[in-house]
Coordinates of N, CA and C in Angstrom, one line a residue:
Chain A
D233 N 7.0 23.0 -26.0 CA 8.3 22.4 -25.6 C 8.6 22.8 -24.2
Q234 N 8.6 21.8 -23.3 CA 8.9 22.1 -21.9 C 10.4 22.2 -21.7
Q235 N 10.8 23.3 -21.2 CA 12.2 23.5 -20.9 C 12.7 23.0 -19.6
V236 N 11.7 22.9 -18.7 CA 12.0 22.3 -17.4 C 11.0 21.2 -17.1
K237 N 11.5 20.0 -16.8 CA 10.6 18.8 -16.7 C 10.8 18.1 -15.4
Q238 N 9.7 17.8 -14.8 CA 9.7 17.0 -13.6 C 8.8 15.8 -14.0
N239 N 9.5 14.7 -14.2 CA 8.9 13.5 -14.8 C 8.1 12.7 -13.8
S240 N 8.3 12.9 -12.5 CA 7.6 12.1 -11.5 C 6.5 13.0 -11.0
P241 N 5.2 12.7 -11.3 CA 4.1 13.5 -10.8 C 3.9 13.4 -9.3
S242 N 4.3 12.2 -8.7 CA 4.1 12.0 -7.3 C 5.2 11.1 -6.7
L243 N 5.4 11.2 -5.4 CA 6.4 10.5 -4.7 C 5.9 10.2 -3.3
S244 N 6.0 9.0 -2.8 CA 5.6 8.7 -1.4 C 6.8 8.1 -0.7
V245 N 7.1 8.6 0.5 CA 8.2 8.1 1.3 C 7.7 8.0 2.7
Q246 N 8.5 7.2 3.5 CA 8.2 7.0 4.9 C 8.9 8.1 5.7
E247 N 8.2 8.5 6.7 CA 8.8 9.5 7.6 C 10.2 9.1 8.1
G248 N 11.1 10.0 8.1 CA 12.5 9.7 8.5 C 13.4 9.3 7.4
R249 N 12.8 8.9 6.3 CA 13.6 8.4 5.1 C 14.0 9.6 4.2
I250 N 14.8 9.4 3.2 CA 15.1 10.5 2.3 C 14.1 10.6 1.2
S251 N 13.8 11.8 0.8 CA 13.0 12.1 -0.4 C 13.9 12.7 -1.4
I252 N 13.8 12.2 -2.6 CA 14.6 12.7 -3.7 C 13.7 13.1 -4.9
L253 N 13.7 14.4 -5.2 CA 12.8 14.9 -6.2 C 13.8 15.3 -7.4
N254 N 13.4 14.9 -8.6 CA 14.3 15.2 -9.7 C 13.7 16.2 -10.7
C255 N 14.6 16.8 -11.4 CA 14.2 17.8 -12.4 C 15.2 17.8 -13.5
D256 N 14.8 17.9 -14.7 CA 15.6 18.0 -15.9 C 15.3 19.3 -16.7
Y257 N 16.3 19.8 -17.4 CA 16.1 21.0 -18.2 C 16.8 20.8 -19.5
T258 N 16.4 21.6 -20.4 CA 16.9 21.5 -21.8 C 17.7 22.7 -22.2
N259 N 17.4 23.9 -21.6 CA 18.0 25.1 -22.0 C 19.4 25.3 -21.4
S260 N 20.5 25.2 -22.1 CA 21.8 25.3 -21.6 C 22.1 26.8 -21.1
M261 N 21.2 27.7 -21.4 CA 21.5 29.1 -21.0 C 21.0 29.3 -19.5
F262 N 20.3 28.4 -19.0 CA 19.8 28.5 -17.6 C 21.0 28.5 -16.7
D263 N 21.1 29.5 -15.8 CA 22.2 29.6 -14.9 C 21.8 29.7 -13.4
Y264 N 20.5 29.6 -13.2 CA 20.0 29.6 -11.8 C 18.8 28.7 -11.6
F265 N 18.8 28.0 -10.6 CA 17.8 27.0 -10.4 C 17.2 27.1 -9.0
L266 N 15.9 26.9 -8.9 CA 15.2 27.1 -7.6 C 14.2 26.0 -7.3
W267 N 14.0 25.7 -6.1 CA 13.0 24.8 -5.7 C 11.9 25.6 -4.8
Y268 N 10.7 25.3 -5.2 CA 9.6 25.9 -4.4 C 8.7 24.8 -3.9
K269 N 8.1 25.1 -2.8 CA 7.1 24.2 -2.2 C 5.7 24.9 -2.2
K270 N 4.7 24.1 -2.6 CA 3.4 24.7 -2.7 C 2.3 23.8 -2.1
Y271 N 1.5 24.5 -1.2 CA 0.3 23.8 -0.7 C -0.9 24.2 -1.5
P272 N -2.0 23.4 -1.5 CA -3.1 23.7 -2.3 C -3.7 25.1 -2.0
A273 N -4.1 25.8 -3.0 CA -4.7 27.1 -2.9 C -3.8 28.2 -2.3
E274 N -2.5 27.9 -2.4 CA -1.5 28.9 -1.9 C -0.5 29.1 -3.0
G275 N 0.2 30.2 -2.8 CA 1.3 30.5 -3.8 C 2.5 29.7 -3.4
P276 N 3.5 29.5 -4.3 CA 4.7 28.8 -4.0 C 5.6 29.6 -3.0
T277 N 6.3 28.8 -2.1 CA 7.2 29.5 -1.2 C 8.6 28.9 -1.5
F278 N 9.6 29.8 -1.5 CA 11.0 29.5 -1.9 C 11.6 28.6 -0.9
L279 N 12.3 27.5 -1.4 CA 12.9 26.6 -0.5 C 14.4 26.8 -0.5
I280 N 15.0 26.6 -1.7 CA 16.5 26.5 -1.9 C 16.8 26.8 -3.3
S281 N 18.0 27.3 -3.6 CA 18.4 27.6 -4.9 C 19.8 27.2 -5.1
I282 N 20.2 27.2 -6.4 CA 21.6 26.9 -6.7 C 22.0 27.6 -8.0
S283 N 23.2 28.1 -8.0 CA 23.8 28.8 -9.1 C 24.5 27.7 -10.0
S284 N 24.6 28.0 -11.3 CA 25.2 27.0 -12.2 C 26.7 26.9 -11.9
I285 N 27.3 27.7 -11.1 CA 28.7 27.6 -10.8 C 29.0 26.6 -9.7
K286 N 27.9 26.2 -9.1 CA 28.0 25.2 -8.0 C 27.4 23.9 -8.4
D287 N 27.8 22.8 -7.6 CA 27.1 21.6 -7.9 C 26.3 21.1 -6.7
K288 N 26.4 21.8 -5.6 CA 25.6 21.4 -4.4 C 25.4 22.6 -3.5
N289 N 24.2 22.7 -3.0 CA 23.9 23.7 -2.0 C 23.0 23.1 -0.9
E290 N 23.4 23.3 0.3 CA 22.7 22.7 1.4 C 22.1 23.7 2.4
D291 N 20.9 23.4 2.9 CA 20.3 24.3 3.8 C 19.4 23.4 4.8
G292 N 20.0 23.1 5.9 CA 19.3 22.2 6.9 C 19.0 20.9 6.3
R293 N 17.8 20.5 6.3 CA 17.4 19.2 5.8 C 17.3 19.1 4.2
F294 N 17.5 20.2 3.6 CA 17.3 20.3 2.2 C 18.7 20.5 1.5
T295 N 18.9 19.7 0.5 CA 20.1 19.8 -0.4 C 19.7 19.7 -1.8
V296 N 20.3 20.6 -2.6 CA 20.0 20.6 -4.0 C 21.4 20.3 -4.7
F297 N 21.3 19.3 -5.7 CA 22.5 18.9 -6.4 C 22.2 19.3 -7.9
L298 N 23.3 19.8 -8.5 CA 23.2 20.2 -9.9 C 24.2 19.4 -10.7
N299 N 23.8 18.8 -11.8 CA 24.7 18.1 -12.7 C 24.5 18.8 -14.1
K300 N 25.4 19.7 -14.4 CA 25.2 20.5 -15.6 C 25.4 19.7 -16.8
S301 N 26.3 18.8 -16.8 CA 26.5 18.0 -18.0 C 25.3 17.2 -18.4
A302 N 24.6 16.8 -17.4 CA 23.4 16.0 -17.6 C 22.1 16.9 -17.6
K303 N 22.3 18.1 -17.4 CA 21.2 19.1 -17.3 C 20.1 18.5 -16.3
H304 N 20.6 18.2 -15.2 CA 19.7 17.5 -14.2 C 20.0 18.1 -12.8
L305 N 18.9 18.3 -12.1 CA 19.1 18.7 -10.7 C 18.1 17.9 -9.8
S306 N 18.5 17.8 -8.5 CA 17.6 17.0 -7.6 C 17.6 17.7 -6.3
L307 N 16.5 17.5 -5.6 CA 16.3 18.0 -4.3 C 16.2 16.9 -3.3
H308 N 17.1 16.9 -2.3 CA 17.1 15.8 -1.3 C 16.5 16.4 0.0
I309 N 15.6 15.7 0.6 CA 15.1 16.1 1.9 C 15.4 14.9 2.8
V310 N 16.1 15.2 3.9 CA 16.4 14.1 4.8 C 16.7 14.7 6.2
P311 N 16.0 14.2 7.2 CA 15.0 13.2 7.1 C 13.6 13.8 6.7
S312 N 12.8 13.1 6.0 CA 11.5 13.6 5.6 C 10.6 13.6 6.7
Q313 N 9.7 14.6 6.7 CA 8.7 14.8 7.8 C 7.3 14.9 7.2
P314 N 6.3 14.5 7.9 CA 4.9 14.6 7.3 C 4.6 16.0 6.9
G315 N 5.1 17.0 7.5 CA 4.9 18.4 7.2 C 5.5 18.8 5.8
D316 N 6.4 17.9 5.3 CA 7.0 18.2 4.0 C 6.0 17.8 2.9
S317 N 5.0 17.2 3.2 CA 4.0 16.8 2.2 C 3.4 18.0 1.5
A318 N 3.7 18.1 0.2 CA 3.3 19.3 -0.6 C 3.6 19.0 -2.1
V319 N 3.4 20.0 -2.9 CA 3.9 19.9 -4.3 C 5.1 20.7 -4.4
Y320 N 6.1 20.1 -5.0 CA 7.4 20.8 -5.2 C 7.7 21.1 -6.6
F321 N 8.0 22.3 -6.9 CA 8.3 22.8 -8.2 C 9.8 23.1 -8.3
C322 N 10.4 22.7 -9.4 CA 11.7 23.3 -9.7 C 11.5 24.4 -10.8
A323 N 12.4 25.3 -10.7 CA 12.3 26.4 -11.7 C 13.7 26.8 -12.1
A324 N 13.7 27.4 -13.2 CA 15.0 27.8 -13.8 C 15.0 29.2 -14.4
S325 N 16.1 29.8 -14.4 CA 16.2 31.2 -15.0 C 17.6 31.4 -15.6
D326 N 17.7 32.4 -16.4 CA 19.0 32.8 -16.8 C 19.2 34.3 -16.6
V327 N 20.4 34.7 -16.5 CA 20.7 36.1 -16.1 C 20.2 37.1 -17.0
D328 N 19.9 36.8 -18.2 CA 19.4 37.7 -19.2 C 17.9 37.8 -19.2
S329 N 17.2 37.0 -18.4 CA 15.8 36.9 -18.6 C 15.0 37.8 -17.6
S330 N 15.8 38.7 -16.9 CA 15.1 39.6 -16.0 C 14.3 38.9 -14.9
Y331 N 14.8 37.9 -14.3 CA 14.2 37.3 -13.2 C 13.0 36.4 -13.6
K332 N 12.7 36.2 -14.8 CA 11.6 35.3 -15.2 C 12.0 33.9 -14.9
L333 N 11.0 33.2 -14.3 CA 11.2 31.8 -14.0 C 10.4 30.9 -14.9
I334 N 11.0 29.8 -15.3 CA 10.4 28.7 -16.0 C 10.2 27.5 -15.1
F335 N 9.0 27.1 -14.9 CA 8.7 26.1 -13.9 C 8.5 24.7 -14.5
G336 N 8.8 23.7 -13.7 CA 8.4 22.4 -14.1 C 7.0 22.1 -13.7
S337 N 6.5 20.9 -13.9 CA 5.1 20.6 -13.7 C 4.8 20.2 -12.3
G338 N 5.8 20.1 -11.5 CA 5.7 19.7 -10.1 C 5.6 18.3 -9.7
T339 N 6.0 18.0 -8.5 CA 6.0 16.6 -8.0 C 5.3 16.7 -6.6
R340 N 4.2 15.9 -6.5 CA 3.5 15.8 -5.2 C 4.2 14.8 -4.3
L341 N 4.7 15.3 -3.2 CA 5.4 14.5 -2.2 C 4.4 14.2 -1.1
L342 N 4.3 12.9 -0.7 CA 3.6 12.5 0.4 C 4.5 11.8 1.4
V343 N 4.7 12.3 2.6 CA 5.5 11.7 3.6 C 4.6 11.0 4.6
R344 N 4.7 9.7 4.6 CA 3.8 8.9 5.5 C 4.3 8.8 6.9
P345 N 3.5 9.0 7.9 CA 3.9 8.9 9.3 C 4.4 7.5 9.6
Chain B
G204 N 8.4 38.6 7.6 CA 9.1 38.6 6.3 C 8.2 39.3 5.3
A205 N 8.7 39.4 4.1 CA 8.0 40.1 3.0 C 6.7 39.3 2.7
V206 N 5.7 40.0 2.3 CA 4.4 39.4 2.0 C 3.8 40.0 0.8
V207 N 3.3 39.1 -0.1 CA 2.6 39.6 -1.3 C 1.1 39.1 -1.1
S208 N 0.3 40.1 -1.2 CA -1.2 39.8 -1.0 C -1.9 39.8 -2.3
Q209 N -2.7 38.8 -2.5 CA -3.4 38.7 -3.8 C -4.9 38.5 -3.5
H210 N -5.7 39.3 -4.2 CA -7.1 39.2 -4.0 C -7.9 39.4 -5.3
P211 N -9.0 38.7 -5.5 CA -9.6 37.8 -4.5 C -9.0 36.4 -4.6
S212 N -9.2 35.6 -3.6 CA -8.7 34.2 -3.7 C -9.5 33.3 -4.6
R213 N -10.7 33.7 -4.7 CA -11.6 32.9 -5.6 C -12.7 33.7 -6.2
V214 N -12.9 33.6 -7.5 CA -14.0 34.3 -8.1 C -14.7 33.5 -9.1
I215 N -16.0 33.6 -9.1 CA -16.9 32.9 -10.1 C -17.6 34.0 -10.9
C216 N -17.5 33.9 -12.2 CA -18.2 35.0 -13.0 C -18.9 34.4 -14.2
K217 N -19.8 35.1 -14.8 CA -20.4 34.7 -16.0 C -19.6 35.0 -17.2
S218 N -19.8 34.2 -18.2 CA -19.0 34.4 -19.4 C -19.3 35.8 -20.0
G219 N -18.3 36.5 -20.4 CA -18.5 37.8 -21.0 C -18.2 38.9 -20.1
T220 N -18.1 38.6 -18.8 CA -17.8 39.7 -17.8 C -16.3 39.8 -17.7
S221 N -15.9 40.9 -17.0 CA -14.4 41.1 -16.8 C -14.1 41.0 -15.3
V222 N -13.0 40.5 -15.0 CA -12.6 40.2 -13.6 C -11.2 40.8 -13.4
K223 N -11.1 41.5 -12.2 CA -9.9 42.2 -11.9 C -9.2 41.5 -10.7
I224 N -8.0 41.2 -10.8 CA -7.2 40.5 -9.7 C -6.1 41.5 -9.3
E225 N -6.0 41.7 -7.9 CA -5.0 42.6 -7.4 C -3.8 41.9 -6.8
C226 N -2.7 42.4 -6.9 CA -1.5 41.9 -6.3 C -0.7 43.0 -5.6
R227 N -0.6 42.9 -4.3 CA 0.1 44.0 -3.6 C 1.3 43.4 -2.8
S228 N 2.4 44.2 -2.9 CA 3.5 43.9 -2.0 C 3.4 44.7 -0.7
L229 N 3.4 44.1 0.4 CA 3.1 44.7 1.6 C 4.3 45.3 2.4
D230 N 5.4 44.7 2.2 CA 6.6 45.1 3.0 C 7.7 45.7 2.2
F231 N 7.5 45.8 0.9 CA 8.6 46.3 0.0 C 8.0 46.9 -1.2
Q232 N 8.8 47.7 -1.9 CA 8.4 48.3 -3.2 C 8.8 47.4 -4.3
A233 N 7.9 46.9 -5.1 CA 8.2 46.0 -6.1 C 8.2 46.7 -7.5
T234 N 9.4 46.9 -8.0 CA 9.5 47.5 -9.3 C 9.0 46.5 -10.4
T235 N 9.1 45.2 -10.1 CA 8.7 44.2 -11.1 C 7.8 43.2 -10.4
M236 N 6.7 42.9 -11.1 CA 5.8 41.8 -10.7 C 5.6 40.9 -11.9
F237 N 5.2 39.7 -11.6 CA 5.0 38.7 -12.6 C 3.6 38.1 -12.4
W238 N 3.0 37.7 -13.5 CA 1.7 37.1 -13.5 C 1.9 35.7 -14.1
Y239 N 1.4 34.7 -13.4 CA 1.5 33.3 -13.8 C 0.1 32.7 -13.9
R240 N 0.0 31.6 -14.6 CA -1.3 30.9 -14.8 C -1.0 29.4 -14.6
Q241 N -1.8 28.7 -13.9 CA -1.6 27.3 -13.7 C -2.9 26.5 -13.9
F242 N -2.8 25.6 -14.9 CA -3.9 24.7 -15.1 C -3.7 23.5 -14.2
P243 N -4.7 22.7 -13.9 CA -4.6 21.6 -12.9 C -3.5 20.6 -13.3
K244 N -2.7 20.3 -12.4 CA -1.6 19.3 -12.5 C -0.6 19.8 -13.6
Q245 N -0.5 21.0 -13.8 CA 0.5 21.5 -14.8 C 1.4 22.6 -14.1
S246 N 2.4 23.0 -14.8 CA 3.3 24.0 -14.2 C 2.7 25.4 -14.2
L247 N 3.4 26.2 -13.5 CA 3.0 27.7 -13.6 C 3.6 28.2 -14.9
M248 N 2.7 28.8 -15.6 CA 3.2 29.4 -16.9 C 3.2 30.9 -16.8
L249 N 4.4 31.5 -17.1 CA 4.5 32.9 -17.0 C 3.6 33.6 -18.1
M250 N 2.8 34.5 -17.7 CA 2.0 35.2 -18.7 C 2.6 36.5 -19.1
A251 N 3.1 37.3 -18.1 CA 3.6 38.6 -18.4 C 4.4 39.1 -17.2
T252 N 5.3 40.1 -17.6 CA 6.1 40.8 -16.6 C 5.6 42.2 -16.5
S253 N 5.3 42.6 -15.3 CA 4.7 43.9 -15.1 C 5.7 44.9 -14.5
N254 N 6.0 46.0 -15.1 CA 7.0 46.9 -14.6 C 6.3 48.2 -14.3
E255 N 6.6 48.7 -13.1 CA 6.0 49.9 -12.6 C 6.3 51.1 -13.5
G256 N 5.2 51.7 -13.9 CA 5.3 52.9 -14.7 C 5.5 52.7 -16.2
S257 N 5.5 51.4 -16.6 CA 5.6 51.2 -18.1 C 4.7 50.0 -18.5
K258 N 4.7 49.8 -19.8 CA 3.8 48.7 -20.2 C 4.3 47.3 -19.9
A259 N 3.4 46.4 -19.7 CA 3.8 45.1 -19.3 C 4.4 44.4 -20.6
T260 N 5.2 43.4 -20.3 CA 5.8 42.6 -21.3 C 5.1 41.2 -21.3
Y261 N 4.5 40.9 -22.4 CA 3.7 39.6 -22.4 C 4.5 38.5 -23.1
E262 N 4.3 37.3 -22.6 CA 4.9 36.1 -23.2 C 4.2 35.8 -24.5
Q263 N 5.0 35.0 -25.3 CA 4.4 34.6 -26.6 C 3.1 33.8 -26.4
G264 N 2.1 34.2 -27.1 CA 0.9 33.5 -27.1 C -0.2 34.0 -26.1
V265 N 0.2 35.0 -25.3 CA -0.7 35.6 -24.3 C -1.3 36.9 -25.0
E266 N -2.6 37.0 -25.0 CA -3.2 38.1 -25.6 C -3.2 39.3 -24.7
K267 N -2.5 40.3 -25.1 CA -2.5 41.5 -24.2 C -3.8 42.2 -24.1
D268 N -4.6 42.1 -25.1 CA -6.0 42.8 -25.0 C -6.9 42.0 -24.1
K269 N -6.6 40.7 -24.0 CA -7.4 39.9 -23.1 C -7.0 40.0 -21.7
F270 N -5.8 40.0 -21.4 CA -5.2 40.1 -20.1 C -4.5 41.4 -19.9
L271 N -5.3 42.4 -19.3 CA -4.8 43.7 -19.1 C -4.0 43.8 -17.8
I272 N -2.8 44.3 -17.9 CA -2.0 44.5 -16.7 C -1.7 45.9 -16.5
N273 N -1.9 46.3 -15.2 CA -1.6 47.7 -14.8 C -0.7 47.7 -13.6
H274 N 0.4 48.4 -13.6 CA 1.3 48.4 -12.5 C 1.5 49.9 -12.2
A275 N 0.5 50.5 -11.7 CA 0.5 52.0 -11.5 C 1.3 52.5 -10.3
S276 N 1.6 51.6 -9.4 CA 2.4 52.0 -8.2 C 3.4 51.0 -7.9
L277 N 4.3 51.3 -7.0 CA 5.4 50.3 -6.6 C 4.9 49.2 -5.7
T278 N 3.6 49.2 -5.3 CA 3.1 48.2 -4.5 C 1.9 47.5 -5.0
L279 N 1.5 47.9 -6.2 CA 0.2 47.3 -6.7 C 0.3 47.0 -8.2
S280 N 0.0 45.8 -8.6 CA -0.2 45.4 -10.0 C -1.6 44.7 -10.1
T281 N -2.3 45.0 -11.2 CA -3.6 44.4 -11.4 C -3.6 43.6 -12.7
L282 N -4.3 42.5 -12.7 CA -4.6 41.8 -13.9 C -6.1 41.7 -14.1
T283 N -6.5 42.2 -15.3 CA -7.9 42.2 -15.6 C -8.1 41.2 -16.8
V284 N -8.9 40.2 -16.5 CA -9.3 39.3 -17.5 C -10.6 39.8 -18.2
T285 N -10.5 40.3 -19.4 CA -11.6 41.0 -20.1 C -12.4 39.9 -20.8
S286 N -13.7 40.2 -20.8 CA -14.7 39.3 -21.5 C -14.3 37.8 -21.3
A287 N -14.4 37.5 -20.1 CA -13.9 36.1 -19.7 C -14.8 35.0 -20.3
H288 N -14.1 33.9 -20.7 CA -14.8 32.8 -21.2 C -14.4 31.5 -20.4
P289 N -15.1 30.5 -20.5 CA -14.8 29.3 -19.7 C -13.4 28.8 -19.8
E290 N -12.8 29.0 -21.0 CA -11.4 28.5 -21.2 C -10.4 29.4 -20.4
D291 N -10.9 30.5 -19.9 CA -10.0 31.4 -19.1 C -10.0 30.9 -17.6
S292 N -10.8 29.9 -17.3 CA -10.9 29.4 -15.9 C -9.5 28.8 -15.6
S293 N -8.9 29.2 -14.5 CA -7.6 28.8 -14.2 C -7.2 29.3 -12.8
F294 N -6.0 29.0 -12.4 CA -5.4 29.5 -11.1 C -4.4 30.5 -11.5
Y295 N -4.6 31.8 -11.1 CA -3.7 32.9 -11.5 C -2.9 33.3 -10.2
I296 N -1.6 33.4 -10.4 CA -0.7 33.7 -9.3 C 0.2 34.9 -9.7
C297 N 0.4 35.8 -8.8 CA 1.3 36.9 -9.0 C 2.6 36.7 -8.2
S298 N 3.6 37.3 -8.6 CA 4.8 37.3 -7.8 C 5.5 38.7 -7.9
A299 N 6.2 39.0 -6.8 CA 6.8 40.4 -6.8 C 8.2 40.2 -6.3
R300 N 9.1 41.0 -6.9 CA 10.5 41.0 -6.6 C 10.8 42.1 -5.6
D301 N 11.5 41.8 -4.5 CA 12.0 42.8 -3.6 C 13.4 43.1 -4.2
P302 N 13.6 44.3 -4.7 CA 14.9 44.6 -5.3 C 16.1 44.9 -4.4
T303 N 15.8 44.8 -3.1 CA 16.8 45.2 -2.1 C 17.7 44.0 -1.7
G304 N 17.4 42.8 -2.2 CA 18.2 41.6 -1.9 C 18.5 40.8 -3.0
A305 N 19.2 39.6 -2.8 CA 19.4 38.6 -3.8 C 18.1 38.2 -4.4
W306 N 18.0 38.2 -5.7 CA 16.7 38.1 -6.3 C 16.1 36.7 -6.1
N307 N 17.0 35.7 -6.0 CA 16.4 34.4 -5.8 C 15.7 34.2 -4.5
E308 N 16.1 34.9 -3.5 CA 15.4 34.8 -2.2 C 14.5 36.0 -2.0
K309 N 14.3 36.8 -3.0 CA 13.5 38.0 -2.8 C 12.4 38.0 -3.8
L310 N 12.0 36.9 -4.3 CA 10.9 36.8 -5.2 C 9.7 36.1 -4.4
F311 N 8.7 36.8 -4.2 CA 7.6 36.3 -3.3 C 6.3 36.1 -4.1
F312 N 5.6 35.1 -3.8 CA 4.4 34.8 -4.5 C 3.1 35.1 -3.7
G313 N 2.1 35.5 -4.4 CA 0.8 35.7 -3.8 C 0.2 34.3 -3.6
S314 N -1.0 34.3 -3.0 CA -1.7 33.0 -2.6 C -2.5 32.5 -3.8
G315 N -2.6 33.3 -4.9 CA -3.3 32.8 -6.0 C -4.8 33.2 -6.1
T316 N -5.3 33.2 -7.2 CA -6.8 33.4 -7.5 C -7.3 32.3 -8.4
Q317 N -8.3 31.6 -7.9 CA -9.0 30.6 -8.7 C -10.1 31.2 -9.4
L318 N -10.0 31.3 -10.7 CA -11.1 31.9 -11.5 C -11.9 30.8 -12.2
S319 N -13.2 30.9 -12.0 CA -14.1 30.0 -12.6 C -15.1 30.8 -13.5
V320 N -15.1 30.5 -14.8 CA -16.0 31.3 -15.7 C -17.1 30.3 -16.1
L321 N -18.4 30.7 -15.8 CA -19.5 29.8 -16.1 C -20.0 30.1 -17.5

């Protein structure tokens, strides 16, 4: 049973346009959500996070939106750049889990020049 | 910034042999490290939580006798895949938590180890 789901395995967007990556979760106990970026044969690198007490967090070109009632979060990248091409994972955790992360299956983003 | 070093990056071994993977925190002391496993096009699955000076905590379904974890110091955790079989072939990634800051921004990942068992 996947507690964190990324239903789109891939996404292709034009450079300069907005990239929207989606993530759904089922565990209502999750209270912290993170997005990671991963290149092939490398470990994930942290991008942005959001606490369940917020509905939006912005950092430069990256914005994460959280809809608790829908158990849905999304990552917006605007404007998208070719260097953003990578696999993006969303992850979730709860305060009682001692920092353990549950990951989605990832979405491969391709930004076309 | 903080760096987590993981070695080797790639290993090919014969079925029945054991393989050790090292995970080191270079800039901080990591009281907690995590070991993940990733199959192609799938998510990172948490295998175990490694706590310095104590026994690792394994996730349900992970064989502790198969995947031996040792966290003998604050900067080193090792994962040993014992008597490896082809089904153990996977990408293994460690992560380490820097306890001095907000945990969400202080969880760093190694570069991963691709294990291929022939």
